[in-house]
PDB file of C-alpha atoms in Angstrom:
ATOM      1  CA  MET Q  12     -93.051 120.334-143.159  1.00  0.00           C
ATOM      2  CA  PHE Q  13     -93.536 123.938-144.173  1.00  0.00           C
ATOM      3  CA  GLN Q  14     -96.362 125.293-146.298  1.00  0.00           C
ATOM      4  CA  GLU Q  15     -94.977 128.634-147.096  1.00  0.00           C
ATOM      5  CA  GLU Q  16     -92.278 130.963-146.100  1.00  0.00           C
ATOM      6  CA  ALA Q  17     -94.289 132.643-143.602  1.00  0.00           C
ATOM      7  CA  GLU Q  18     -94.596 129.325-141.694  1.00  0.00           C
ATOM      8  CA  TYR Q  19     -91.050 128.750-141.721  1.00  0.00           C
ATOM      9  CA  ASN Q  20     -89.794 128.559-138.012  1.00  0.00           C
ATOM     10  CA  VAL Q  21     -86.235 128.467-137.187  1.00  0.00           C
ATOM     11  CA  GLU Q  22     -87.107 127.552-133.491  1.00  0.00           C
ATOM     12  CA  LEU Q  23     -87.599 124.099-134.951  1.00  0.00           C
ATOM     13  CA  TYR Q  24     -83.915 123.829-135.201  1.00  0.00           C
ATOM     14  CA  GLU Q  25     -83.228 125.226-131.657  1.00  0.00           C
ATOM     15  CA  GLU Q  26     -84.427 122.138-129.894  1.00  0.00           C
ATOM     16  CA  GLU Q  27     -82.076 119.817-127.950  1.00  0.00           C
ATOM     17  CA  SER Q  28     -80.080 117.618-130.015  1.00  0.00           C
ATOM     18  CA  HIS Q  29     -79.809 113.836-129.063  1.00  0.00           C
ATOM     19  CA  GLU Q  30     -76.834 113.048-131.471  1.00  0.00           C
ATOM     20  CA  GLN Q  31     -74.349 110.439-130.700  1.00  0.00           C
ATOM     21  CA  GLY Q  32     -70.904 111.921-131.102  1.00  0.00           C
ATOM     22  CA  HIS Q  33     -68.705 110.548-128.213  1.00  0.00           C
ATOM     23  CA  THR Q  34     -66.672 107.628-129.121  1.00  0.00           C
ATOM     24  CA  GLY Q  35     -64.872 106.999-125.702  1.00  0.00           C
ATOM     25  CA  ASP Q  36     -61.561 107.901-127.285  1.00  0.00           C
ATOM     26  CA  PRO Q  37     -60.493 111.356-125.703  1.00  0.00           C
ATOM     27  CA  ASN Q  38     -58.826 112.627-128.749  1.00  0.00           C
ATOM     28  CA  LEU Q  39     -61.797 112.057-131.031  1.00  0.00           C
ATOM     29  CA  ASP Q  40     -64.296 113.342-128.457  1.00  0.00           C
ATOM     30  CA  LEU Q  41     -62.261 116.573-127.998  1.00  0.00           C
ATOM     31  CA  GLU Q  42     -62.359 117.023-131.766  1.00  0.00           C
ATOM     32  CA  TYR Q  43     -66.018 116.273-131.732  1.00  0.00           C
ATOM     33  CA  GLU Q  44     -66.679 118.926-129.068  1.00  0.00           C
ATOM     34  CA  ARG Q  45     -64.519 121.550-130.663  1.00  0.00           C
ATOM     35  CA  HIS Q  46     -66.507 121.285-133.951  1.00  0.00           C
ATOM     36  CA  ARG Q  47     -69.885 121.102-132.061  1.00  0.00           C
ATOM     37  CA  GLN Q  48     -69.088 124.249-130.138  1.00  0.00           C
ATOM     38  CA  SER Q  49     -67.920 126.212-133.099  1.00  0.00           C
ATOM     39  CA  MET Q  50     -71.224 125.707-134.870  1.00  0.00           C
ATOM     40  CA  PRO Q  51     -74.615 127.144-133.730  1.00  0.00           C
ATOM     41  CA  GLN Q  52     -77.094 124.625-132.497  1.00  0.00           C
ATOM     42  CA  PRO Q  53     -79.905 125.743-134.960  1.00  0.00           C
ATOM     43  CA  VAL Q  54     -77.360 125.217-137.818  1.00  0.00           C
ATOM     44  CA  GLN Q  55     -76.512 121.687-136.646  1.00  0.00           C
ATOM     45  CA  LYS Q  56     -80.207 120.910-136.383  1.00  0.00           C
ATOM     46  CA  TYR Q  57     -81.013 122.462-139.793  1.00  0.00           C
ATOM     47  CA  LEU Q  58     -78.276 120.276-141.466  1.00  0.00           C
ATOM     48  CA  GLN Q  59     -79.771 117.186-139.890  1.00  0.00           C
ATOM     49  CA  TYR Q  60     -83.339 118.024-141.046  1.00  0.00           C
ATOM     50  CA  PHE Q  61     -82.098 119.009-144.551  1.00  0.00           C
ATOM     51  CA  GLN Q  62     -80.182 115.792-144.725  1.00  0.00           C
ATOM     52  CA  LYS Q  63     -83.263 113.758-143.896  1.00  0.00           C
ATOM     53  CA  ALA Q  64     -85.420 115.565-146.509  1.00  0.00           C
ATOM     54  CA  LEU Q  65     -82.855 114.937-149.116  1.00  0.00           C
ATOM     55  CA  ASN Q  66     -82.484 111.257-148.116  1.00  0.00           C
ATOM     56  CA  ASP Q  67     -86.283 110.803-148.087  1.00  0.00           C
ATOM     57  CA  GLN Q  68     -86.437 112.508-151.636  1.00  0.00           C
ATOM     58  CA  ASN Q  69     -89.122 114.780-150.263  1.00  0.00           C
ATOM     59  CA  THR Q  70     -88.744 117.584-152.958  1.00  0.00           C
ATOM     60  CA  TYR Q  71     -91.176 119.982-151.159  1.00  0.00           C
ATOM     61  CA  GLU Q  72     -89.177 119.948-147.971  1.00  0.00           C
ATOM     62  CA  ILE Q  73     -85.834 120.109-149.901  1.00  0.00           C
ATOM     63  CA  GLU Q  74     -86.980 123.219-151.701  1.00  0.00           C
ATOM     64  CA  ASN Q  75     -88.193 124.711-148.597  1.00  0.00           C
ATOM     65  CA  TYR Q  76     -85.022 124.088-146.563  1.00  0.00           C
ATOM     66  CA  TYR Q  77     -82.897 125.551-149.323  1.00  0.00           C
ATOM     67  CA  GLU Q  78     -85.237 128.534-150.184  1.00  0.00           C
ATOM     68  CA  ASN Q  79     -86.062 129.480-146.511  1.00  0.00           C
ATOM     69  CA  GLY Q  80     -83.752 127.738-144.013  1.00  0.00           C
ATOM     70  CA  TRP Q  81     -80.504 128.183-145.695  1.00  0.00           C
ATOM     71  CA  ASN Q  82     -81.152 131.855-146.452  1.00  0.00           C
ATOM     72  CA  HIS Q  83     -82.311 132.616-143.015  1.00  0.00           C
ATOM     73  CA  LEU Q  84     -79.392 130.888-141.257  1.00  0.00           C
ATOM     74  CA  THR Q  85     -76.980 132.516-143.673  1.00  0.00           C
ATOM     75  CA  GLU Q  86     -78.343 135.964-142.836  1.00  0.00           C
ATOM     76  CA  LYS Q  87     -78.279 135.166-139.160  1.00  0.00           C
ATOM     77  CA  TYR Q  88     -74.971 133.330-138.803  1.00  0.00           C
ATOM     78  CA  TYR Q  89     -72.942 133.491-142.050  1.00  0.00           C
ATOM     79  CA  SER Q  90     -73.720 136.942-143.699  1.00  0.00           C
ATOM     80  CA  SER Q  91     -70.118 137.952-143.836  1.00  0.00           C
ATOM     81  CA  GLU Q  92     -68.199 134.607-143.336  1.00  0.00           C
ATOM     82  CA  PRO Q  93     -68.361 131.171-145.044  1.00  0.00           C
ATOM     83  CA  TRP Q  94     -70.443 128.355-143.878  1.00  0.00           C
ATOM     84  CA  PRO Q  95     -68.409 125.617-142.097  1.00  0.00           C
ATOM     85  CA  GLU Q  96     -66.416 123.490-144.441  1.00  0.00           C
ATOM     86  CA  ALA Q  97     -67.788 120.220-145.536  1.00  0.00           C
ATOM     87  CA  GLU Q  98     -65.299 118.144-143.534  1.00  0.00           C
ATOM     88  CA  SER Q  99     -66.229 119.917-140.464  1.00  0.00           C
ATOM     89  CA  ILE Q 100     -70.144 118.936-140.638  1.00  0.00           C
ATOM     90  CA  MET Q 101     -69.286 115.290-141.080  1.00  0.00           C
ATOM     91  CA  HIS Q 102     -69.594 114.607-137.204  1.00  0.00           C
ATOM     92  CA  ILE Q 103     -73.159 115.845-137.748  1.00  0.00           C
ATOM     93  CA  VAL Q 104     -74.265 114.250-141.196  1.00  0.00           C
ATOM     94  CA  GLY Q 105     -71.852 111.466-141.184  1.00  0.00           C
ATOM     95  CA  ASN Q 106     -70.337 110.319-144.428  1.00  0.00           C
ATOM     96  CA  ASP Q 107     -73.314 110.734-146.620  1.00  0.00           C
ATOM     97  CA  ALA Q 108     -72.062 111.443-150.028  1.00  0.00           C
ATOM     98  CA  LEU Q 109     -75.417 112.664-151.568  1.00  0.00           C
ATOM     99  CA  PHE Q 110     -75.819 115.326-148.752  1.00  0.00           C
ATOM    100  CA  MET Q 111     -72.110 116.226-149.058  1.00  0.00           C
ATOM    101  CA  ILE Q 112     -72.495 117.054-152.725  1.00  0.00           C
ATOM    102  CA  MET Q 113     -75.372 119.321-152.001  1.00  0.00           C
ATOM    103  CA  TYR Q 114     -73.790 120.981-149.196  1.00  0.00           C
ATOM    104  CA  LYS Q 115     -70.589 121.640-150.984  1.00  0.00           C
ATOM    105  CA  GLU Q 116     -72.614 123.165-153.926  1.00  0.00           C
ATOM    106  CA  LEU Q 117     -74.379 125.555-151.431  1.00  0.00           C
ATOM    107  CA  TYR Q 118     -71.105 126.183-149.655  1.00  0.00           C
ATOM    108  CA  TYR Q 119     -69.337 127.221-152.823  1.00  0.00           C
ATOM    109  CA  ARG Q 120     -72.377 129.243-154.070  1.00  0.00           C
ATOM    110  CA  HIS Q 121     -72.322 131.224-150.899  1.00  0.00           C
ATOM    111  CA  ILE Q 122     -68.591 131.907-150.933  1.00  0.00           C
ATOM    112  CA  TYR Q 123     -68.784 133.234-154.588  1.00  0.00           C
ATOM    113  CA  ALA Q 124     -71.944 135.309-153.885  1.00  0.00           C
ATOM    114  CA  ARG Q 125     -71.218 136.774-150.549  1.00  0.00           C
ATOM    115  CA  ILE Q 126     -67.603 136.536-149.294  1.00  0.00           C
ATOM    116  CA  GLN Q 127     -65.448 139.401-150.389  1.00  0.00           C
ATOM    117  CA  SER Q 128     -62.211 137.578-149.690  1.00  0.00           C
ATOM    118  CA  GLY Q 129     -63.380 134.537-151.353  1.00  0.00           C
ATOM    119  CA  PRO Q 130     -62.218 133.155-154.666  1.00  0.00           C
ATOM    120  CA  THR Q 131     -62.631 135.164-157.893  1.00  0.00           C
ATOM    121  CA  GLN Q 132     -63.359 134.033-161.334  1.00  0.00           C
ATOM    122  CA  GLU Q 133     -60.016 135.299-162.604  1.00  0.00           C
TER     123      GLU Q 133
END
């Protein structure tokens, strides 16, 4: 999708989302809306595109989403706070075990590298 870092365009993630999150159960729908509103729309779209690239085994796009997208969105939204916990993105990516492994790896790398109040190696 992207040729080089210069071509990386976060506006791609800012388009309208057509995800199906409402179930008809008021309690579940309220929980869905709470998670959806607490996460910026570009981050939601990014996670969906990253998941698709991973499931399609498109190594070029996986590398690009990791090298460019993750770092860009981290700087913009999560420079001093952790990314959302894995459980809180399940309403976006479903119960995709492979993607959740990748996300958790990136999540914990971010915490160890950038979050001052995060865990230490002691």
